């Protein structure tokens, strides 16, 4: 299996970042402006980009430390069976976010595309937490001209 | 083994991007402003960041299509044995760059840090090719406060 893994250090508290990862309002500040369903373990979060997009089931939550989702449904197809694991680790003035999108069957061009997109969304998460302004879809940084 | 892999689409020609990957002047526009030694297969490129930094030996070049380096020396230690493979693929008005840093022994925090840094340097490569202004070290996007 293959995985995408990124680490970023944000000058913010684990509590604030955890909120940005576990609530509709928080998630909509950095990934996409259309998020619904974020709640406790067992909830299904719907992320939408111009109407379509993936669902994730929340499978584990440790407040201010860990968020674990499993992909749900069949869009995009290459994400079926994949999981998102996000761990928070406070070190002094910053909180490190270790993001992993795991269980990819193949390291395809699409996985490499998603790796870049997750990186720009991590920058968006950092920007929102530090400045109050992120770049969620549709204002996200473009990584190609497709 | 583990790898970092990113894909980005740049509105530029394979010829121009290949030059940015294979010459001291080109590499200094997007990765670090201190690069020396870039030449044909067998040459060793020295990338420096405030004096220190990695060396890479050029092991394969296919003009306008492929660049392959093997890490040389022992800095940083976690990069020993790793390789960089960059493939270019022109599709209409854009050239896709598939960047892979392969042969990591472990998917450590440092690898996840490097994954983010490579992503911001890919954005820097895209920016330079499209606008004439990249963000090489020491003007690179910061991903933490360390």
JSON list of C-alpha atoms in Angstrom, two decimals, chain A residues 28-131:
[
{"chain": "A", "resi": 28, "resn": "UNK", "atom": "CA", "xyz": [-15.11, 24.76, 5.47]},
{"chain": "A", "resi": 29, "resn": "UNK", "atom": "CA", "xyz": [-12.42, 27.32, 6.31]},
{"chain": "A", "resi": 30, "resn": "UNK", "atom": "CA", "xyz": [-9.59, 25.38, 4.69]},
{"chain": "A", "resi": 31, "resn": "UNK", "atom": "CA", "xyz": [-10.67, 22.44, 2.48]},
{"chain": "A", "resi": 32, "resn": "UNK", "atom": "CA", "xyz": [-13.93, 23.25, 0.73]},
{"chain": "A", "resi": 33, "resn": "UNK", "atom": "CA", "xyz": [-16.62, 25.78, 1.52]},
{"chain": "A", "resi": 34, "resn": "UNK", "atom": "CA", "xyz": [-19.31, 23.07, 1.24]},
{"chain": "A", "resi": 35, "resn": "UNK", "atom": "CA", "xyz": [-19.06, 20.67, 4.19]},
{"chain": "A", "resi": 36, "resn": "UNK", "atom": "CA", "xyz": [-21.88, 18.98, 6.10]},
{"chain": "A", "resi": 37, "resn": "UNK", "atom": "CA", "xyz": [-22.31, 16.17, 8.59]},
{"chain": "A", "resi": 38, "resn": "UNK", "atom": "CA", "xyz": [-19.20, 16.53, 10.75]},
{"chain": "A", "resi": 39, "resn": "UNK", "atom": "CA", "xyz": [-19.99, 15.21, 14.24]},
{"chain": "A", "resi": 40, "resn": "UNK", "atom": "CA", "xyz": [-18.97, 12.39, 16.55]},
{"chain": "A", "resi": 41, "resn": "UNK", "atom": "CA", "xyz": [-17.56, 8.97, 15.71]},
{"chain": "A", "resi": 42, "resn": "UNK", "atom": "CA", "xyz": [-19.92, 7.26, 13.26]},
{"chain": "A", "resi": 43, "resn": "UNK", "atom": "CA", "xyz": [-20.97, 10.46, 11.49]},
{"chain": "A", "resi": 44, "resn": "UNK", "atom": "CA", "xyz": [-20.44, 10.82, 7.75]},
{"chain": "A", "resi": 45, "resn": "UNK", "atom": "CA", "xyz": [-18.95, 14.06, 6.50]},
{"chain": "A", "resi": 46, "resn": "UNK", "atom": "CA", "xyz": [-19.85, 15.19, 3.00]},
{"chain": "A", "resi": 47, "resn": "UNK", "atom": "CA", "xyz": [-17.22, 17.31, 1.27]},
{"chain": "A", "resi": 48, "resn": "UNK", "atom": "CA", "xyz": [-18.51, 18.90, -1.92]},
{"chain": "A", "resi": 49, "resn": "UNK", "atom": "CA", "xyz": [-16.73, 20.62, -4.80]},
{"chain": "A", "resi": 50, "resn": "UNK", "atom": "CA", "xyz": [-19.19, 22.08, -7.28]},
{"chain": "A", "resi": 51, "resn": "UNK", "atom": "CA", "xyz": [-21.77, 19.54, -6.17]},
{"chain": "A", "resi": 52, "resn": "UNK", "atom": "CA", "xyz": [-19.66, 16.36, -6.23]},
{"chain": "A", "resi": 53, "resn": "UNK", "atom": "CA", "xyz": [-17.08, 15.06, -3.81]},
{"chain": "A", "resi": 54, "resn": "UNK", "atom": "CA", "xyz": [-16.12, 12.46, -1.27]},
{"chain": "A", "resi": 55, "resn": "UNK", "atom": "CA", "xyz": [-17.78, 11.30, 1.92]},
{"chain": "A", "resi": 56, "resn": "UNK", "atom": "CA", "xyz": [-15.78, 10.22, 4.94]},
{"chain": "A", "resi": 57, "resn": "UNK", "atom": "CA", "xyz": [-16.98, 8.30, 7.97]},
{"chain": "A", "resi": 58, "resn": "UNK", "atom": "CA", "xyz": [-15.48, 9.44, 11.26]},
{"chain": "A", "resi": 59, "resn": "UNK", "atom": "CA", "xyz": [-13.99, 6.31, 12.83]},
{"chain": "A", "resi": 60, "resn": "UNK", "atom": "CA", "xyz": [-11.91, 7.63, 15.73]},
{"chain": "A", "resi": 61, "resn": "UNK", "atom": "CA", "xyz": [-11.51, 10.90, 17.58]},
{"chain": "A", "resi": 62, "resn": "UNK", "atom": "CA", "xyz": [-9.15, 11.72, 20.45]},
{"chain": "A", "resi": 63, "resn": "UNK", "atom": "CA", "xyz": [-9.83, 15.34, 21.40]},
{"chain": "A", "resi": 64, "resn": "UNK", "atom": "CA", "xyz": [-6.98, 17.67, 20.48]},
{"chain": "A", "resi": 65, "resn": "UNK", "atom": "CA", "xyz": [-4.81, 14.75, 19.41]},
{"chain": "A", "resi": 66, "resn": "UNK", "atom": "CA", "xyz": [-6.18, 12.55, 16.64]},
{"chain": "A", "resi": 67, "resn": "UNK", "atom": "CA", "xyz": [-8.76, 12.45, 13.85]},
{"chain": "A", "resi": 68, "resn": "UNK", "atom": "CA", "xyz": [-9.38, 9.31, 11.80]},
{"chain": "A", "resi": 69, "resn": "UNK", "atom": "CA", "xyz": [-11.74, 9.00, 8.84]},
{"chain": "A", "resi": 70, "resn": "UNK", "atom": "CA", "xyz": [-12.51, 6.17, 6.46]},
{"chain": "A", "resi": 71, "resn": "UNK", "atom": "CA", "xyz": [-13.56, 6.93, 2.92]},
{"chain": "A", "resi": 72, "resn": "UNK", "atom": "CA", "xyz": [-17.23, 6.15, 2.37]},
{"chain": "A", "resi": 73, "resn": "UNK", "atom": "CA", "xyz": [-19.12, 5.69, -0.90]},
{"chain": "A", "resi": 74, "resn": "UNK", "atom": "CA", "xyz": [-17.45, 5.43, -4.30]},
{"chain": "A", "resi": 75, "resn": "UNK", "atom": "CA", "xyz": [-16.31, 8.92, -5.27]},
{"chain": "A", "resi": 76, "resn": "UNK", "atom": "CA", "xyz": [-13.57, 9.34, -6.29]},
{"chain": "A", "resi": 77, "resn": "UNK", "atom": "CA", "xyz": [-13.10, 5.69, -7.16]},
{"chain": "A", "resi": 78, "resn": "UNK", "atom": "CA", "xyz": [-9.35, 5.73, -6.48]},
{"chain": "A", "resi": 79, "resn": "UNK", "atom": "CA", "xyz": [-10.06, 6.77, -2.88]},
{"chain": "A", "resi": 80, "resn": "UNK", "atom": "CA", "xyz": [-12.16, 3.68, -2.12]},
{"chain": "A", "resi": 81, "resn": "UNK", "atom": "CA", "xyz": [-10.59, 1.85, 0.81]},
{"chain": "A", "resi": 82, "resn": "UNK", "atom": "CA", "xyz": [-8.40, 4.81, 1.75]},
{"chain": "A", "resi": 83, "resn": "UNK", "atom": "CA", "xyz": [-8.27, 6.49, 5.14]},
{"chain": "A", "resi": 84, "resn": "UNK", "atom": "CA", "xyz": [-7.26, 9.88, 6.51]},
{"chain": "A", "resi": 85, "resn": "UNK", "atom": "CA", "xyz": [-5.31, 10.00, 9.75]},
{"chain": "A", "resi": 86, "resn": "UNK", "atom": "CA", "xyz": [-4.40, 13.32, 11.31]},
{"chain": "A", "resi": 87, "resn": "UNK", "atom": "CA", "xyz": [-2.30, 13.54, 14.46]},
{"chain": "A", "resi": 88, "resn": "UNK", "atom": "CA", "xyz": [-1.67, 16.72, 16.44]},
{"chain": "A", "resi": 89, "resn": "UNK", "atom": "CA", "xyz": [1.40, 17.25, 18.57]},
{"chain": "A", "resi": 90, "resn": "UNK", "atom": "CA", "xyz": [2.01, 20.44, 20.50]},
{"chain": "A", "resi": 91, "resn": "UNK", "atom": "CA", "xyz": [5.62, 21.64, 20.78]},
{"chain": "A", "resi": 92, "resn": "UNK", "atom": "CA", "xyz": [5.99, 25.02, 22.44]},
{"chain": "A", "resi": 93, "resn": "UNK", "atom": "CA", "xyz": [4.35, 27.79, 20.47]},
{"chain": "A", "resi": 94, "resn": "UNK", "atom": "CA", "xyz": [3.34, 25.58, 17.57]},
{"chain": "A", "resi": 95, "resn": "UNK", "atom": "CA", "xyz": [1.21, 22.52, 16.95]},
{"chain": "A", "resi": 96, "resn": "UNK", "atom": "CA", "xyz": [2.51, 20.01, 14.45]},
{"chain": "A", "resi": 97, "resn": "UNK", "atom": "CA", "xyz": [-0.06, 18.43, 12.18]},
{"chain": "A", "resi": 98, "resn": "UNK", "atom": "CA", "xyz": [0.89, 15.06, 10.71]},
{"chain": "A", "resi": 99, "resn": "UNK", "atom": "CA", "xyz": [-1.52, 14.34, 7.91]},
{"chain": "A", "resi": 100, "resn": "UNK", "atom": "CA", "xyz": [-1.63, 10.91, 6.24]},
{"chain": "A", "resi": 101, "resn": "UNK", "atom": "CA", "xyz": [-3.89, 9.66, 3.44]},
{"chain": "A", "resi": 102, "resn": "UNK", "atom": "CA", "xyz": [-3.24, 5.94, 3.54]},
{"chain": "A", "resi": 103, "resn": "UNK", "atom": "CA", "xyz": [-4.10, 2.69, 1.78]},
{"chain": "A", "resi": 104, "resn": "UNK", "atom": "CA", "xyz": [-3.73, 3.79, -1.83]},
{"chain": "A", "resi": 105, "resn": "UNK", "atom": "CA", "xyz": [-3.57, 0.73, -4.06]},
{"chain": "A", "resi": 106, "resn": "UNK", "atom": "CA", "xyz": [-1.13, 2.30, -6.54]},
{"chain": "A", "resi": 107, "resn": "UNK", "atom": "CA", "xyz": [1.14, 5.38, -6.62]},
{"chain": "A", "resi": 108, "resn": "UNK", "atom": "CA", "xyz": [-0.62, 6.77, -9.69]},
{"chain": "A", "resi": 109, "resn": "UNK", "atom": "CA", "xyz": [-0.53, 10.20, -11.28]},
{"chain": "A", "resi": 110, "resn": "UNK", "atom": "CA", "xyz": [-3.81, 10.88, -9.48]},
{"chain": "A", "resi": 111, "resn": "UNK", "atom": "CA", "xyz": [-2.23, 10.03, -6.12]},
{"chain": "A", "resi": 112, "resn": "UNK", "atom": "CA", "xyz": [0.65, 12.40, -6.95]},
{"chain": "A", "resi": 113, "resn": "UNK", "atom": "CA", "xyz": [-1.91, 15.07, -7.89]},
{"chain": "A", "resi": 114, "resn": "UNK", "atom": "CA", "xyz": [-3.73, 14.53, -4.58]},
{"chain": "A", "resi": 115, "resn": "UNK", "atom": "CA", "xyz": [-0.42, 14.77, -2.70]},
{"chain": "A", "resi": 116, "resn": "UNK", "atom": "CA", "xyz": [0.10, 18.28, -4.09]},
{"chain": "A", "resi": 117, "resn": "UNK", "atom": "CA", "xyz": [-3.51, 19.24, -3.38]},
{"chain": "A", "resi": 118, "resn": "UNK", "atom": "CA", "xyz": [-3.33, 18.01, 0.22]},
{"chain": "A", "resi": 119, "resn": "UNK", "atom": "CA", "xyz": [-0.15, 20.06, 0.61]},
{"chain": "A", "resi": 120, "resn": "UNK", "atom": "CA", "xyz": [-1.86, 23.25, -0.53]},
{"chain": "A", "resi": 121, "resn": "UNK", "atom": "CA", "xyz": [-4.81, 22.50, 1.74]},
{"chain": "A", "resi": 122, "resn": "UNK", "atom": "CA", "xyz": [-2.38, 22.03, 4.66]},
{"chain": "A", "resi": 123, "resn": "UNK", "atom": "CA", "xyz": [-1.01, 25.50, 3.85]},
{"chain": "A", "resi": 124, "resn": "UNK", "atom": "CA", "xyz": [-4.62, 26.71, 3.81]},
{"chain": "A", "resi": 125, "resn": "UNK", "atom": "CA", "xyz": [-5.23, 25.17, 7.25]},
{"chain": "A", "resi": 126, "resn": "UNK", "atom": "CA", "xyz": [-2.07, 26.88, 8.55]},
{"chain": "A", "resi": 127, "resn": "UNK", "atom": "CA", "xyz": [-3.06, 30.21, 7.02]},
{"chain": "A", "resi": 128, "resn": "UNK", "atom": "CA", "xyz": [-6.56, 30.09, 8.47]},
{"chain": "A", "resi": 129, "resn": "UNK", "atom": "CA", "xyz": [-5.36, 29.13, 11.96]},
{"chain": "A", "resi": 130, "resn": "UNK", "atom": "CA", "xyz": [-2.66, 31.82, 11.96]},
{"chain": "A", "resi": 131, "resn": "UNK", "atom": "CA", "xyz": [-4.29, 34.68, 10.07]}
]
